[in-house]
Structures are given as C-alpha cells and as structure tokens.
Backbone as JSON Lines, residues from 0, in Angstrom:
{"i":0,"aa":"L","n":[-4.24,3.1,-13.85],"ca":[-3.66,2.56,-12.65],"c":[-2.46,3.39,-12.2]}
{"i":1,"aa":"F","n":[-1.58,3.72,-13.13],"ca":[-0.4,4.49,-12.74],"c":[-0.78,5.92,-12.34]}
{"i":2,"aa":"G","n":[-1.75,6.48,-13.01],"ca":[-2.21,7.82,-12.66],"c":[-2.75,7.87,-11.24]}
{"i":3,"aa":"M","n":[-3.52,6.86,-10.87],"ca":[-4.06,6.8,-9.51],"c":[-2.94,6.62,-8.49]}
{"i":4,"aa":"F","n":[-1.96,5.79,-8.83],"ca":[-0.82,5.56,-7.92],"c":[-0.06,6.85,-7.66]}
{"i":5,"aa":"F","n":[0.31,7.55,-8.72],"ca":[1.12,8.76,-8.55],"c":[0.32,9.89,-7.9]}
{"i":6,"aa":"A","n":[-0.95,10.0,-8.24],"ca":[-1.79,11.02,-7.6],"c":[-1.97,10.73,-6.11]}
{"i":7,"aa":"N","n":[-2.13,9.46,-5.76],"ca":[-2.3,9.07,-4.37],"c":[-1.03,9.35,-3.57]}
{"i":8,"aa":"I","n":[0.13,9.09,-4.14],"ca":[1.41,9.37,-3.46],"c":[1.49,10.86,-3.12]}
{"i":9,"aa":"G","n":[1.18,11.7,-4.08],"ca":[1.24,13.14,-3.84],"c":[0.22,13.62,-2.83]}
{"i":10,"aa":"K","n":[-0.98,13.09,-2.93],"ca":[-2.05,13.53,-2.03],"c":[-1.81,13.06,-0.59]}
{"i":11,"aa":"R","n":[-1.4,11.83,-0.42],"ca":[-1.25,11.28,0.92],"c":[0.01,11.74,1.64]}
{"i":12,"aa":"F","n":[1.1,11.88,0.92],"ca":[2.39,12.13,1.57],"c":[2.98,13.49,1.23]}
{"i":13,"aa":"D","n":[2.26,14.33,0.53],"ca":[2.73,15.64,0.1],"c":[3.8,15.46,-0.97]}
{"i":14,"aa":"Y","n":[4.31,16.55,-1.49],"ca":[5.25,16.47,-2.61],"c":[6.7,16.71,-2.21]}
{"i":15,"aa":"N","n":[6.98,16.78,-0.91],"ca":[8.36,17.02,-0.49],"c":[9.28,15.86,-0.85]}
{"i":16,"aa":"N","n":[8.82,14.63,-0.66],"ca":[9.62,13.44,-0.96],"c":[8.95,12.6,-2.05]}
{"i":17,"aa":"Y","n":[8.32,13.26,-2.97],"ca":[7.51,12.59,-3.98],"c":[8.32,11.58,-4.8]}
{"i":18,"aa":"G","n":[9.48,11.98,-5.28],"ca":[10.29,11.09,-6.13],"c":[10.76,9.86,-5.39]}
{"i":19,"aa":"S","n":[11.2,10.03,-4.16],"ca":[11.67,8.89,-3.37],"c":[10.54,7.92,-3.07]}
{"i":20,"aa":"L","n":[9.38,8.46,-2.69],"ca":[8.25,7.6,-2.37],"c":[7.69,6.89,-3.6]}
{"i":21,"aa":"A","n":[7.62,7.6,-4.71],"ca":[7.15,6.98,-5.95],"c":[8.12,5.89,-6.39]}
{"i":22,"aa":"G","n":[9.41,6.15,-6.29],"ca":[10.41,5.14,-6.65],"c":[10.35,3.93,-5.74]}
{"i":23,"aa":"L","n":[10.17,4.16,-4.46],"ca":[10.05,3.04,-3.52],"c":[8.81,2.21,-3.82]}
{"i":24,"aa":"G","n":[7.71,2.87,-4.12],"ca":[6.49,2.14,-4.48],"c":[6.66,1.31,-5.73]}
{"i":25,"aa":"L","n":[7.33,1.86,-6.73],"ca":[7.58,1.11,-7.96],"c":[8.54,-0.06,-7.71]}
{"i":26,"aa":"L","n":[9.53,0.13,-6.83],"ca":[10.46,-0.95,-6.5],"c":[9.73,-2.1,-5.8]}
{"i":27,"aa":"V","n":[8.88,-1.76,-4.84],"ca":[8.11,-2.8,-4.14],"c":[7.2,-3.53,-5.12]}
{"i":28,"aa":"S","n":[6.59,-2.8,-6.03],"ca":[5.74,-3.42,-7.04],"c":[6.53,-4.36,-7.95]}
{"i":29,"aa":"A","n":[7.74,-3.96,-8.32],"ca":[8.57,-4.81,-9.18],"c":[8.98,-6.09,-8.47]}
{"i":30,"aa":"I","n":[9.34,-5.98,-7.2],"ca":[9.73,-7.17,-6.43],"c":[8.54,-8.1,-6.27]}
{"i":31,"aa":"A","n":[7.36,-7.54,-6.01],"ca":[6.16,-8.37,-5.88],"c":[5.84,-9.07,-7.19]}
{"i":32,"aa":"S","n":[6.03,-8.39,-8.3],"ca":[5.72,-9.05,-9.58],"c":[6.75,-10.13,-9.91]}
{"i":33,"aa":"L","n":[7.99,-9.99,-9.44],"ca":[8.96,-11.06,-9.63],"c":[8.6,-12.3,-8.8]}
{"i":34,"aa":"L","n":[7.98,-12.09,-7.65],"ca":[7.58,-13.21,-6.81],"c":[6.38,-13.97,-7.38]}
{"i":35,"aa":"Q","n":[5.69,-13.39,-8.34],"ca":[4.54,-14.06,-8.93],"c":[4.93,-15.33,-9.67]}
{"i":36,"aa":"Y","n":[6.06,-15.32,-10.35],"ca":[6.43,-16.47,-11.16],"c":[6.69,-17.73,-10.34]}
{"i":37,"aa":"P","n":[7.45,-17.67,-9.26],"ca":[7.58,-18.89,-8.44],"c":[6.24,-19.31,-7.81]}
{"i":38,"aa":"M","n":[5.41,-18.35,-7.49],"ca":[4.11,-18.7,-6.92],"c":[3.2,-19.37,-7.95]}
{"i":39,"aa":"I","n":[3.29,-18.96,-9.2],"ca":[2.52,-19.62,-10.26],"c":[2.98,-21.05,-10.43]}
{"i":40,"aa":"V","n":[4.29,-21.26,-10.39],"ca":[4.83,-22.62,-10.51],"c":[4.36,-23.48,-9.34]}
{"i":41,"aa":"M","n":[4.41,-22.92,-8.13],"ca":[3.94,-23.67,-6.96],"c":[2.47,-24.03,-7.07]}
{"i":42,"aa":"A","n":[1.67,-23.09,-7.52],"ca":[0.23,-23.34,-7.65],"c":[-0.05,-24.38,-8.72]}
{"i":43,"aa":"S","n":[0.71,-24.37,-9.8],"ca":[0.49,-25.36,-10.86],"c":[0.92,-26.76,-10.43]}
{"i":44,"aa":"R","n":[1.78,-26.85,-9.43],"ca":[2.21,-28.16,-8.91],"c":[1.29,-28.69,-7.81]}
{"i":45,"aa":"G","n":[0.27,-27.93,-7.48],"ca":[-0.69,-28.4,-6.5],"c":[-0.57,-27.77,-5.13]}
{"i":46,"aa":"D","n":[0.32,-26.82,-4.98],"ca":[0.5,-26.15,-3.69],"c":[-0.3,-24.84,-3.63]}
{"i":47,"aa":"D","n":[-1.52,-24.88,-4.17],"ca":[-2.3,-23.66,-4.25],"c":[-2.74,-23.14,-2.89]}
{"i":48,"aa":"K","n":[-2.93,-24.02,-1.92],"ca":[-3.31,-23.56,-0.58],"c":[-2.17,-22.78,0.07]}
{"i":49,"aa":"I","n":[-0.93,-23.22,-0.15],"ca":[0.22,-22.49,0.39],"c":[0.35,-21.13,-0.28]}
{"i":50,"aa":"V","n":[0.14,-21.08,-1.58],"ca":[0.22,-19.82,-2.31],"c":[-0.86,-18.86,-1.83]}
{"i":51,"aa":"N","n":[-2.08,-19.37,-1.65],"ca":[-3.16,-18.51,-1.16],"c":[-2.88,-18.0,0.24]}
{"i":52,"aa":"A","n":[-2.36,-18.86,1.1],"ca":[-2.05,-18.44,2.47],"c":[-0.94,-17.4,2.47]}
{"i":53,"aa":"A","n":[0.1,-17.61,1.66],"ca":[1.19,-16.64,1.59],"c":[0.7,-15.3,1.04]}
{"i":54,"aa":"S","n":[-0.18,-15.33,0.06],"ca":[-0.73,-14.1,-0.49],"c":[-1.58,-13.37,0.54]}
{"i":55,"aa":"A","n":[-2.39,-14.11,1.28],"ca":[-3.24,-13.49,2.31],"c":[-2.39,-12.87,3.41]}
{"i":56,"aa":"I","n":[-1.34,-13.55,3.83],"ca":[-0.46,-13.01,4.86],"c":[0.26,-11.76,4.36]}
{"i":57,"aa":"A","n":[0.73,-11.79,3.13],"ca":[1.43,-10.63,2.58],"c":[0.48,-9.44,2.46]}
{"i":58,"aa":"M","n":[-0.74,-9.66,2.0],"ca":[-1.7,-8.57,1.88],"c":[-2.08,-8.02,3.24]}
{"i":59,"aa":"A","n":[-2.26,-8.89,4.23],"ca":[-2.61,-8.43,5.57],"c":[-1.47,-7.62,6.2]}
{"i":60,"aa":"N","n":[-0.24,-8.07,5.98],"ca":[0.92,-7.38,6.58],"c":[1.22,-6.05,5.92]}
{"i":61,"aa":"T","n":[0.86,-5.89,4.67],"ca":[1.15,-4.63,3.99],"c":[-0.07,-3.73,3.88]}
{"i":62,"aa":"G","n":[-1.22,-4.3,3.66],"ca":[-2.42,-3.5,3.43],"c":[-3.08,-2.98,4.69]}
{"i":63,"aa":"L","n":[-3.2,-3.8,5.7],"ca":[-3.9,-3.37,6.91],"c":[-3.21,-2.23,7.66]}
{"i":64,"aa":"P","n":[-1.88,-2.27,7.85],"ca":[-1.26,-1.12,8.51],"c":[-1.45,0.18,7.74]}
{"i":65,"aa":"Y","n":[-1.4,0.12,6.42],"ca":[-1.64,1.34,5.62],"c":[-3.07,1.83,5.8]}
{"i":66,"aa":"C","n":[-4.03,0.91,5.8],"ca":[-5.43,1.32,5.99],"c":[-5.64,1.95,7.34]}
{"i":67,"aa":"W","n":[-5.06,1.38,8.38],"ca":[-5.18,1.95,9.72],"c":[-4.51,3.33,9.79]}
{"i":68,"aa":"W","n":[-3.33,3.46,9.21],"ca":[-2.64,4.74,9.2],"c":[-3.46,5.79,8.45]}
{"i":69,"aa":"L","n":[-3.99,5.4,7.3],"ca":[-4.77,6.33,6.5],"c":[-6.03,6.77,7.23]}
{"i":70,"aa":"W","n":[-6.71,5.82,7.88],"ca":[-7.91,6.17,8.65],"c":[-7.54,7.15,9.76]}
{"i":71,"aa":"Y","n":[-6.48,6.87,10.49],"ca":[-6.06,7.74,11.59],"c":[-5.73,9.13,11.08]}
{"i":72,"aa":"R","n":[-5.0,9.19,9.98],"ca":[-4.59,10.48,9.45],"c":[-5.8,11.29,8.98]}
{"i":73,"aa":"E","n":[-6.72,10.65,8.25],"ca":[-7.89,11.38,7.78],"c":[-8.8,11.77,8.94]}
{"i":74,"aa":"H","n":[-8.94,10.92,9.91],"ca":[-9.76,11.23,11.09],"c":[-9.16,12.4,11.86]}
{"i":75,"aa":"Y","n":[-7.85,12.39,12.04],"ca":[-7.16,13.46,12.75],"c":[-7.27,14.78,11.99]}
{"i":76,"aa":"Q","n":[-7.09,14.76,10.67],"ca":[-7.18,15.97,9.88],"c":[-8.6,16.53,9.88]}
{"i":77,"aa":"N","n":[-9.6,15.65,9.81],"ca":[-10.99,16.13,9.85],"c":[-11.31,16.78,11.18]}
{"i":78,"aa":"N","n":[-10.82,16.23,12.28],"ca":[-11.06,16.82,13.58],"c":[-10.35,18.16,13.73]}
{"i":79,"aa":"E","n":[-9.17,18.29,13.14],"ca":[-8.44,19.56,13.2],"c":[-9.15,20.64,12.41]}
{"i":80,"aa":"T","n":[-9.7,20.31,11.24],"ca":[-10.37,21.32,10.44],"c":[-11.69,21.73,11.07]}
{"i":81,"aa":"I","n":[-12.33,20.82,11.79],"ca":[-13.59,21.15,12.46],"c":[-13.33,22.11,13.62]}
{"i":82,"aa":"K","n":[-12.23,21.93,14.34],"ca":[-11.91,22.78,15.48],"c":[-11.56,24.21,15.07]}
{"i":83,"aa":"E","n":[-11.03,24.37,13.88],"ca":[-10.59,25.71,13.42],"c":[-11.72,26.55,12.98]}
C-alpha cells in the first residue's frame, strides 16, 4: 500500500515537490484515521446511516475531483504525444 502511494505521488506530480506532497498525503491520512474512532462510536450507538452518509460525502468530495483531474491530465498528455 505504501509503495503504491509513494510511486503514485512521484508519477502523477513529478519529483520536484515530492517530499511536501508525500507529507501532505500522510497528514491527510492520519487525520482521516483519527476520525474513524468517533465514527465507530457513532455507528455502535445506532447512528450508522449518518456515518455512512458522512463517509459517502467525504469520499465524493475528495475522490471525484482527483479522478476528474487525473482523467483530464492523462487525456491531455495523450493528445499532446499523438500530435508530436
């Protein structure tokens, strides 16, 4: 998992700001894992629908923009290499 994370950071964003981006990714991951504990408590008390909705919203807000950006970047790069 960590190997894929660090390789993806270098491949997607180049190595100019590799340390900063890897550190930011690890920080976001640490904050997300700290939020798991209150969510587990909420789910065990019967608020599982709220936890699921919050998780879905968080994934949509963070995952979808990255997927769109990645698609655009790869599509743009493929078109540039075809033209050359």
